Coordinates of C-alpha atoms in Angstrom, one line a residue:
M1112 CA 0.0 0.0 0.0
K1113 CA 1.3 3.4 -0.9
R1114 CA 1.7 5.8 1.9
I1115 CA 0.0 9.2 1.6
P1116 CA 2.6 12.0 1.5
N1117 CA 2.7 14.0 4.7
F1118 CA 1.7 17.3 3.0
I1119 CA -1.4 15.6 1.5
A1120 CA -2.3 14.0 4.8
V1121 CA -2.1 17.4 6.5
A1122 CA -4.3 18.9 3.8
L1123 CA -6.9 16.2 4.2
V1124 CA -7.0 16.8 8.0
I1125 CA -7.5 20.5 7.4
I1126 CA -10.3 19.9 4.9
T1127 CA -11.9 17.4 7.3
I1128 CA -11.8 19.9 10.1
S1129 CA -13.2 22.6 7.8
V1130 CA -16.1 20.5 6.8
S1131 CA -16.9 19.4 10.3
C1132 CA -16.8 23.1 11.4
S1133 CA -18.9 24.4 8.6
K1134 CA -21.7 25.8 10.8
K1135 CA -22.5 29.5 11.2
D1136 CA -19.3 30.4 13.0
D1137 CA -17.1 29.2 10.2
V1138 CA -17.7 32.1 7.9
V1139 CA -19.4 35.2 9.2
I1140 CA -21.4 36.9 6.6
P1141 CA -22.0 40.6 7.5
I1142 CA -25.6 41.4 8.3
P1143 CA -27.0 43.9 5.7
Q1144 CA -27.1 47.4 7.1
N1145 CA -30.8 47.8 6.8
I1146 CA -31.5 45.0 9.3
E1147 CA -28.6 45.5 11.7
I1148 CA -30.9 46.7 14.5
Q1149 CA -33.2 43.7 13.9
D1150 CA -30.1 41.5 14.4
F1151 CA -29.5 43.2 17.7
V1152 CA -33.1 42.7 18.7
W1153 CA -33.1 39.0 18.0
K1154 CA -29.7 38.2 19.5
G1155 CA -30.4 40.3 22.6
M1156 CA -33.7 38.5 23.2
N1157 CA -32.2 35.1 22.4
S1158 CA -29.7 35.7 25.1
W1159 CA -31.6 37.3 27.9
Y1160 CA -35.4 37.0 27.5
N1161 CA -37.0 35.4 30.5
W1162 CA -39.3 33.2 28.3
Q1163 CA -36.7 32.5 25.5
A1164 CA -37.4 28.8 25.7
N1165 CA -41.1 29.4 25.1
V1166 CA -40.7 31.3 21.9
P1167 CA -40.0 29.1 18.8
N1168 CA -38.5 32.0 16.8
L1169 CA -36.0 32.6 19.6
A1170 CA -34.6 29.0 19.4
D1171 CA -30.8 28.8 19.3
S1172 CA -31.0 27.1 15.9
K1173 CA -32.8 30.1 14.3
D1174 CA -29.6 31.7 13.1
D1175 CA -27.7 28.5 12.1
N1176 CA -28.4 29.1 8.5
Q1177 CA -27.2 32.7 7.7
E1178 CA -29.2 33.1 4.6
S1179 CA -32.4 31.9 6.2
Y1180 CA -31.8 34.1 9.3
T1181 CA -31.2 37.2 7.2
N1182 CA -34.4 36.6 5.2
Y1183 CA -36.3 36.2 8.5
L1184 CA -35.0 39.5 9.8
D1185 CA -35.7 41.2 6.5
G1186 CA -39.3 40.1 6.7
F1187 CA -40.0 42.7 9.4
T1188 CA -40.5 46.3 8.4
D1189 CA -38.8 47.7 11.5
P1190 CA -37.0 46.4 14.6
E1191 CA -39.9 47.1 17.0
T1192 CA -42.3 44.9 14.9
L1193 CA -39.7 42.1 15.3
F1194 CA -39.4 42.7 19.0
E1195 CA -43.2 42.6 19.5
S1196 CA -43.4 39.3 17.5
L1197 CA -40.9 37.7 20.0
L1198 CA -42.9 38.4 23.1
F1199 CA -44.4 35.3 24.9
D1200 CA -48.2 35.4 25.2
K1201 CA -48.1 39.2 24.6
G1202 CA -50.5 41.2 26.7
N1203 CA -51.0 38.3 29.2
T1204 CA -47.9 36.5 30.5
D1205 CA -45.7 39.3 29.1
R1206 CA -47.5 42.6 29.6
F1207 CA -44.3 44.4 30.4
S1208 CA -41.5 44.2 27.8
W1209 CA -41.0 47.1 25.5
F1210 CA -38.9 48.4 22.7
V1211 CA -37.0 51.6 23.4
E1212 CA -36.7 54.3 20.7
D1213 CA -34.3 56.5 22.7
Y1214 CA -32.5 55.1 25.7
I1215 CA -31.4 58.6 26.8
E1216 CA -35.1 59.5 27.3
L1217 CA -35.6 56.2 29.0
Q1218 CA -32.9 56.8 31.5
K1219 CA -34.4 60.2 32.3
S1220 CA -37.9 58.7 32.7
F1221 CA -36.4 56.2 35.3
Q1222 CA -35.5 59.2 37.4
G1223 CA -38.9 60.8 37.0
I1224 CA -38.0 63.2 34.2
S1225 CA -40.5 63.3 31.3
L1226 CA -42.7 65.5 29.2
S1227 CA -45.8 65.7 31.3
F1228 CA -48.7 67.9 32.6
G1229 CA -47.6 66.8 36.1
F1230 CA -50.8 65.2 37.3
R1231 CA -52.5 61.8 37.7
L1232 CA -56.2 61.4 37.0
Q1233 CA -58.8 58.7 37.8
A1234 CA -61.9 58.4 35.6
V1235 CA -65.2 57.4 37.2
L1236 CA -68.6 56.6 35.7
I1237 CA -70.7 58.5 38.3
N1238 CA -74.4 57.8 37.4
D1239 CA -76.9 55.9 35.2
N1240 CA -76.7 58.6 32.5
N1241 CA -73.2 57.4 31.6
D1242 CA -71.5 60.6 32.7
I1243 CA -67.8 60.3 33.4
I1244 CA -65.6 62.6 35.4
F1245 CA -62.0 62.7 36.3
Y1246 CA -60.8 63.4 39.8
V1247 CA -57.3 64.5 40.3
R1248 CA -55.3 61.9 42.2
Y1249 CA -52.0 63.7 42.4
V1250 CA -50.2 66.9 41.3
A1251 CA -46.4 67.3 41.0
P1252 CA -45.0 70.4 42.5
N1253 CA -43.7 73.0 40.0
S1254 CA -45.5 71.2 37.1
P1255 CA -47.9 72.7 34.6
A1256 CA -50.8 71.3 36.6
G1257 CA -49.3 72.6 39.9
N1258 CA -48.6 76.0 38.5
A1259 CA -52.2 76.3 37.2
G1260 CA -53.5 75.8 40.7
I1261 CA -54.8 72.3 40.1
K1262 CA -54.9 70.2 43.2
R1263 CA -55.8 66.7 44.4
G1264 CA -59.5 66.2 44.6
D1265 CA -60.4 68.6 41.8
I1266 CA -63.2 67.3 39.5
I1267 CA -63.0 67.6 35.7
N1268 CA -65.9 66.7 33.3
A1269 CA -64.6 67.9 29.9
I1270 CA -61.5 68.0 27.8
D1271 CA -61.2 70.6 25.0
G1272 CA -64.9 71.4 25.5
V1273 CA -66.1 67.8 25.1
V1274 CA -68.1 66.7 28.1
L1275 CA -67.1 63.1 29.0
N1276 CA -69.5 60.2 28.8
E1277 CA -69.2 56.5 28.3
S1278 CA -69.8 56.6 24.6
N1279 CA -67.1 59.3 23.8
Y1280 CA -64.6 58.4 26.5
S1281 CA -62.0 56.5 24.4
N1282 CA -61.8 59.2 21.8
T1283 CA -61.9 62.1 24.2
V1284 CA -59.4 60.7 26.7
S1285 CA -56.9 60.3 23.9
K1286 CA -56.6 64.1 23.9
L1287 CA -54.5 63.7 27.1
S1288 CA -51.7 62.7 24.7
N1289 CA -51.7 66.1 23.1
E1290 CA -49.1 68.7 24.1
T1291 CA -51.8 71.3 25.1
I1292 CA -55.2 70.6 26.6
M1293 CA -58.1 72.6 28.0
L1294 CA -59.8 71.1 31.1
S1295 CA -63.2 72.0 32.5
F1296 CA -63.5 72.0 36.3
V1297 CA -66.8 71.5 38.1
S1298 CA -68.1 71.2 41.6
E1299 CA -70.5 68.6 42.8
N1300 CA -73.5 68.9 45.1
G1301 CA -76.2 66.3 45.5
G1302 CA -75.2 64.6 42.3
V1303 CA -75.4 67.9 40.3
L1304 CA -72.2 69.2 38.6
T1305 CA -71.8 72.9 38.4
P1306 CA -69.1 74.5 36.1
I1307 CA -66.3 76.4 37.8
E1308 CA -63.7 77.3 35.2
D1309 CA -61.6 76.1 32.3
K1310 CA -57.8 75.8 32.5
T1311 CA -55.4 75.3 29.6
I1312 CA -52.1 73.6 30.3
T1313 CA -49.1 72.6 28.2
A1314 CA -46.8 69.7 28.9
V1315 CA -43.2 70.4 29.7
E1316 CA -40.3 68.4 31.0
V1317 CA -41.1 67.7 34.6
S1318 CA -38.7 66.4 37.2
D1319 CA -40.9 64.6 39.8
N1320 CA -39.4 64.0 43.2
P1321 CA -40.9 60.6 44.4
V1322 CA -40.5 61.5 48.1
Y1323 CA -43.7 63.5 48.1
L1324 CA -44.8 63.8 51.7
Q1325 CA -43.7 62.8 55.1
K1326 CA -45.7 63.4 58.3
I1327 CA -46.0 62.2 61.9
F1328 CA -49.2 61.5 63.8
N1329 CA -48.1 61.9 67.4
D1330 CA -50.8 60.1 69.4
I1331 CA -52.7 57.3 67.5
N1332 CA -53.8 55.0 70.4
G1333 CA -50.5 55.9 72.2
R1334 CA -48.4 55.2 69.1
K1335 CA -46.3 57.7 67.1
V1336 CA -47.1 57.0 63.4
G1337 CA -44.9 57.9 60.5
Y1338 CA -46.6 58.4 57.2
L1339 CA -44.7 58.6 53.8
V1340 CA -46.1 59.1 50.4
Y1341 CA -43.5 57.6 48.1
N1342 CA -44.2 57.6 44.4
G1343 CA -41.3 55.8 42.7
F1344 CA -38.1 53.9 43.4
R1345 CA -35.8 56.4 41.7
S1346 CA -32.2 56.0 42.6
S1347 CA -31.2 59.7 42.2
Y1348 CA -33.4 60.3 45.3
N1349 CA -31.9 57.7 47.5
D1350 CA -30.5 60.3 49.8
E1351 CA -33.8 62.1 50.2
L1352 CA -35.5 58.9 51.0
N1353 CA -32.9 58.2 53.6
A1354 CA -33.4 61.6 55.1
V1355 CA -37.0 60.9 55.7
F1356 CA -36.1 57.9 57.8
S1357 CA -33.5 60.0 59.7
Y1358 CA -36.4 62.3 60.6
F1359 CA -38.7 59.4 61.6
K1360 CA -36.0 57.7 63.6
A1361 CA -35.1 60.9 65.5
E1362 CA -38.8 61.5 66.3
G1363 CA -39.2 57.9 67.7
V1364 CA -41.7 56.7 65.2
N1365 CA -43.0 53.2 66.2
E1366 CA -45.7 52.7 63.5
L1367 CA -45.2 53.2 59.8
I1368 CA -47.8 53.8 57.0
L1369 CA -46.1 53.6 53.6
D1370 CA -48.4 55.1 50.9
L1371 CA -47.6 53.4 47.6
R1372 CA -50.9 54.1 45.8
L1373 CA -49.1 55.9 43.0
N1374 CA -45.9 54.0 43.0
G1375 CA -45.5 51.8 40.0
G1376 CA -42.0 50.6 40.9
G1377 CA -38.4 51.4 39.6
S1378 CA -35.0 50.4 40.9
V1379 CA -34.7 47.0 42.6
L1380 CA -31.7 48.2 44.6
T1381 CA -33.7 51.2 45.9
S1382 CA -36.4 48.8 47.0
A1383 CA -33.8 46.9 49.0
Y1384 CA -32.6 50.1 50.5
L1385 CA -36.2 51.1 51.6
A1386 CA -36.8 47.6 53.1
S1387 CA -33.5 48.1 55.0
M1388 CA -34.8 51.4 56.5
I1389 CA -38.0 49.8 57.6
Y1390 CA -37.0 46.4 59.1
N1391 CA -35.3 47.1 62.5
N1392 CA -33.7 43.6 62.8
A1393 CA -32.2 43.7 59.3
N1394 CA -28.6 42.8 59.1
T1395 CA -27.5 41.3 55.7
D1396 CA -30.2 38.7 55.4
I1397 CA -31.9 38.0 52.0
F1398 CA -34.5 40.5 51.0
A1399 CA -35.2 39.2 47.5
T1400 CA -33.7 36.7 45.1
L1401 CA -33.5 37.2 41.3
K1402 CA -33.7 34.2 38.9
F1403 CA -32.7 34.5 35.2
N1404 CA -33.3 32.2 32.3
P1405 CA -31.1 29.0 32.0
K1406 CA -28.5 30.8 29.8
H1407 CA -27.8 33.2 32.7
S1408 CA -28.5 31.1 35.7
N1409 CA -25.0 32.0 36.8
Q1410 CA -26.4 35.5 37.4
N1411 CA -29.0 34.3 39.9
S1412 CA -28.4 36.3 43.0
S1413 CA -29.9 38.0 46.0
Y1414 CA -30.4 41.5 47.1
N1415 CA -29.8 41.5 50.8
F1416 CA -30.7 44.1 53.4
Q1417 CA -28.1 46.8 53.4
N1418 CA -26.3 48.9 56.0
T1419 CA -25.2 51.6 53.6
L1420 CA -26.7 53.0 50.4
N1421 CA -25.3 54.5 47.2
V1422 CA -26.3 58.0 46.1
Y1423 CA -26.6 58.4 42.3
D1424 CA -27.1 61.4 40.0
V1425 CA -29.7 61.4 37.3
N1426 CA -27.3 59.8 34.9
G1427 CA -26.8 56.8 37.1
N1428 CA -23.3 57.8 38.3
K1429 CA -22.5 57.1 41.9
T1430 CA -21.8 60.3 43.8
A1431 CA -21.7 59.3 47.5
E1432 CA -22.4 56.7 50.1
E1433 CA -24.6 57.0 53.2
T1434 CA -25.3 55.0 56.3
I1435 CA -28.9 53.7 56.1
N1436 CA -31.2 55.2 58.7
R1437 CA -33.1 52.2 60.1
L1438 CA -36.2 52.5 62.3
N1439 CA -35.9 50.9 65.7
D1440 CA -39.4 49.8 66.7
I1441 CA -41.6 48.7 63.8
S1442 CA -43.4 45.4 64.4
K1443 CA -45.9 45.8 61.6
L1444 CA -45.9 47.7 58.2
Y1445 CA -49.0 49.3 56.8
V1446 CA -49.0 49.7 53.0
L1447 CA -51.6 51.7 51.2
T1448 CA -52.2 50.4 47.7
S1449 CA -54.1 50.7 44.4
S1450 CA -54.0 49.0 41.0
S1451 CA -51.1 51.4 40.2
T1452 CA -49.0 49.8 43.0
A1453 CA -46.7 47.5 41.0
S1454 CA -43.3 45.7 40.7
A1455 CA -40.7 47.2 43.1
S1456 CA -43.6 48.4 45.3
E1457 CA -45.0 44.8 45.4
M1458 CA -41.4 43.6 46.0
I1459 CA -41.5 45.6 49.3
I1460 CA -44.7 43.7 50.4
N1461 CA -43.4 40.3 49.2
G1462 CA -40.0 40.7 50.7
L1463 CA -40.8 42.1 54.1
K1464 CA -43.7 39.8 54.8
S1465 CA -41.1 37.1 55.3
Y1466 CA -39.9 39.0 58.4
I1467 CA -42.7 41.2 59.8
P1468 CA -46.5 41.4 59.4
V1469 CA -47.5 43.6 56.4
K1470 CA -51.1 44.9 56.3
V1471 CA -52.3 46.0 52.9
I1472 CA -55.0 48.7 52.8
G1473 CA -56.7 50.0 49.6
T1474 CA -57.3 47.9 46.5
T1475 CA -55.6 45.0 44.8
T1476 CA -52.1 45.7 43.5
Y1477 CA -51.1 45.4 39.8
G1478 CA -49.4 41.9 40.0
K1479 CA -45.9 42.1 38.6
N1480 CA -43.3 39.7 39.9
V1481 CA -40.8 40.0 37.1
G1482 CA -38.2 42.7 36.1
S1483 CA -36.1 43.9 33.3
I1484 CA -32.7 45.3 32.2
T1485 CA -31.9 47.7 29.4
L1486 CA -30.2 45.9 26.5
Y1487 CA -28.1 48.1 24.2
D1488 CA -26.7 47.3 20.7
S1489 CA -23.3 46.3 22.2
P1490 CA -22.9 42.6 21.3
A1491 CA -19.4 42.3 22.7
T1492 CA -20.8 42.9 26.2
D1493 CA -23.8 40.6 25.7
F1494 CA -25.8 43.8 25.2
L1495 CA -25.3 45.2 28.7
S1496 CA -23.0 48.2 28.1
Q1497 CA -24.3 51.6 27.0
S1498 CA -20.8 53.0 26.6
S1499 CA -20.0 50.3 24.1
A1500 CA -23.3 50.6 22.1
K1501 CA -23.2 51.5 18.5
T1502 CA -23.4 55.2 17.9
T1503 CA -25.6 55.0 14.8
H1504 CA -28.8 54.8 16.7
L1505 CA -30.3 55.1 20.2
N1506 CA -32.6 52.1 20.1
A1507 CA -32.6 49.7 23.0
M1508 CA -34.8 47.1 24.6
Q1509 CA -36.4 46.7 28.1
P1510 CA -37.4 43.0 28.1
I1511 CA -38.3 41.0 31.1
V1512 CA -35.2 38.9 32.1
F1513 CA -35.8 37.8 35.7
Q1514 CA -38.4 36.7 38.2
I1515 CA -38.2 37.8 41.8
Y1516 CA -38.7 35.8 45.0
N1517 CA -38.6 36.5 48.7
K1518 CA -36.6 34.7 51.3
N1519 CA -39.1 31.9 51.5
G1520 CA -39.1 31.3 47.7
E1521 CA -42.5 33.0 47.3
S1522 CA -43.4 34.8 44.1
D1523 CA -47.0 34.0 43.4
Y1524 CA -48.6 37.4 43.1
T1525 CA -49.3 37.8 39.4
Q1526 CA -52.9 38.6 40.3
G1527 CA -51.7 41.2 42.7
F1528 CA -51.9 41.4 46.5
T1529 CA -55.4 41.5 47.8
P1530 CA -55.9 44.1 50.5
D1531 CA -56.6 43.1 54.1
I1532 CA -58.8 46.1 54.3
E1533 CA -60.4 47.1 51.0
V1534 CA -61.0 50.8 50.4
K1535 CA -62.0 51.9 46.9
E1536 CA -60.8 55.5 46.8
Y1537 CA -62.8 56.2 43.6
Q1538 CA -66.1 55.6 45.4
F1539 CA -65.3 58.9 47.2
W1540 CA -64.7 60.8 44.0
N1541 CA -66.6 63.9 45.2
A1542 CA -64.8 64.0 48.6
I1543 CA -61.1 63.3 47.8
L1544 CA -58.9 64.9 50.5
P1545 CA -55.2 65.9 50.4
F1546 CA -52.6 63.3 51.2
G1547 CA -51.8 63.4 54.9
D1548 CA -55.2 64.6 55.9
E1549 CA -56.3 62.4 58.9
N1550 CA -59.7 61.9 57.3
E1551 CA -58.5 61.0 53.8
V1552 CA -60.3 57.7 53.3
V1553 CA -57.5 55.3 52.7
L1554 CA -55.1 56.8 55.3
K1555 CA -58.0 56.9 57.8
A1556 CA -58.6 53.2 57.4
A1557 CA -54.9 52.6 58.4
L1558 CA -55.1 55.0 61.4
D1559 CA -58.4 53.4 62.5
D1560 CA -56.7 50.0 62.4
I1561 CA -54.0 51.2 64.7
K1562 CA -56.7 52.6 67.0
G1563 CA -58.4 49.2 67.0
L1564 CA -61.4 50.4 65.0
T1565 CA -60.9 48.2 61.9
S1566 CA -63.7 47.1 59.7
K1567 CA -63.0 44.5 57.0
N1568 CA -64.1 46.9 54.1
V1569 CA -64.5 50.6 53.9
S1570 CA -66.9 51.8 51.2
S1571 CA -69.2 54.7 50.3
F1572 CA -72.6 53.0 50.3
K1573 CA -74.2 55.8 48.3
Y1574 CA -71.8 55.2 45.4
N1575 CA -71.2 51.4 45.6
N1576 CA -72.1 50.9 41.9
L1577 CA -69.6 53.3 40.5
K1578 CA -67.2 52.1 37.8
K1579 CA -63.6 53.3 37.3
F1580 CA -61.7 53.5 34.0
N1581 CA -57.9 53.5 33.4
V1582 CA -56.3 56.6 32.1
L1583 CA -53.4 55.1 30.2
E1584 CA -52.7 58.2 28.2
L1585 CA -51.0 59.7 31.3
E1586 CA -48.8 56.7 32.0
N1587 CA -45.3 56.2 30.9
K1588 CA -44.1 52.6 30.2
F1589 CA -41.6 52.9 33.0
E1590 CA -44.3 53.6 35.7
K1591 CA -44.8 49.9 36.3
E1592 CA -41.2 48.9 35.9
M1593 CA -38.8 46.9 38.1
Y1594 CA -35.3 47.1 36.8
I1595 CA -31.7 46.5 37.6
S1596 CA -28.8 48.3 36.1
D1597 CA -25.5 46.9 34.9
D1598 CA -23.9 47.5 38.3
F1599 CA -25.8 44.3 39.4
F1600 CA -23.6 42.3 37.0
I1601 CA -20.4 44.2 37.8
K1602 CA -20.7 43.4 41.5
K1603 CA -20.9 39.6 40.8

C-alpha cells in the first residue's frame, strides 16, 4: 500500500476539520445594514429574554443558516415589529417588555423626568346617565398642573370642550396625549355638577421627586405613626428617602404607614434600601432573590438588606455613600395600595412579609413579579454596556429577564396582593382629601386599624355601583417597571 505523502495528509486533515466546522461560525457573513438593528433585537432577546425557551422563533438554531436568518429578519418592516413578535403570550404573560426608541429619554424617565402635565387622574362613571368625570389623584409640585393651581380632589368633566360620557370616553381621553389641553373643572352637590372654570395647560419636561410627603401623627392610640407618600423607586433620590427615615428615627416613630398608591416601581436596589430602612432587625439577610433564564443562571443572585446605600445622579453615576437610617421599633408595616401599585412596590410587600406582618389597605395591586434590564446594541458585552453601544442609533430594549422571590421562595402574586382592608378610593370621587389629611379615606382606614377600630371593608354605600376607568394616556411605560442596572452584574 502506498503511503500518503505528509503534506497531502495534513491537507486532508484541514479539509476534514473545515467540513466538520462548517456551521455558522465558520464564515461570518455581514448582516445587511438595513437589518442591523433587527439583528441586535433577535440576539439580545435570544440571550436574555425570560421566556426565551417558550418562543419558537428565539430557538438557538434560528440563526444556524445565515441566509435563512437574514431573510427572516428582512421580513420585518422595523425592529420594533420584530421585537413585538418575539414576546411570549403578549398582553397576558408578558404585559411588560417594550422596545426603546431613545435610551437617553428612557434613563431620564427612570428618574422621574419626562414630558408631562404633572398630574395623575382617575376616571369614574358616576351615574346611570353614563356621565364620566376625572378626579385629580396627584399633582407634581412646579409642574404645569401645579402652576395652574390644580390640586388633588379637583373634578374635571370635559377635555377641550367635550363633556365626558361612556360613549365618547375613548376618543376624548386620547386628547390627554396632546401637548396642550383645556380642562373644564366642576363642583358637585347632591349629584349635580356645576361649572367652575376652564384651565389650559401645556406639557413640559417635569422632574418629579418621588419623596412627596412625610408626616408624623403623634398620638394614635398611644403610638407615634410615621406616614410617607413615596411615588417611585428612583435611585437619584436615595439620599432624600434616607433623610425621611432619619427624621422618623429621630422622632421615635413606632408605627409606619407607607403610601404606595401611585408607586409603579423602579429600581430593585432602591427597593432593597427602603426595606433596610423599615425592618429594624435587618442585618445582611436576604430581602429578595432574582432568577434568570437558564442561559444566565450564573447571574442568579440575591439582594440583601443593606447597612449603607449609594447615592446616584440622574445619569446613574454614583456620587456618594450614606449609612442607612433604620427604624428601631416597627413590628408591623401598613402599606396603602391601588391598582397602580406595582413591581418594586410589590417587592416591598413580598420581601418584608417574610420578616414582619404587612397589612395592605386599599385595592388589589397590579401583579408584577418580574423585572427587566436595558439591552443596548453592544454585542461584545452581551448587550449590557451603554458605553459600548453602536453610535448609529439610540434604540434599546427593556425586556423581562428575571423573576423575583422572597426569602421563602414565594413569588405567586401575578394577580396582585389582595388588601386586608379594602378601600376603593374612587367611590369617594366627590370628597377626595389631600394626602396626609387624617380623614383621607385610605389613610383613615390605616389609622383606624392602629386605633383598633378596623372594619373589613370601607366603602361609600351611596356610590357602591360606580365604575372606574384606566387613564393610560397619562402613564409612561416605566411607571410599572422593576429594573436592575448593569452594576448588578459588575458586583458579581
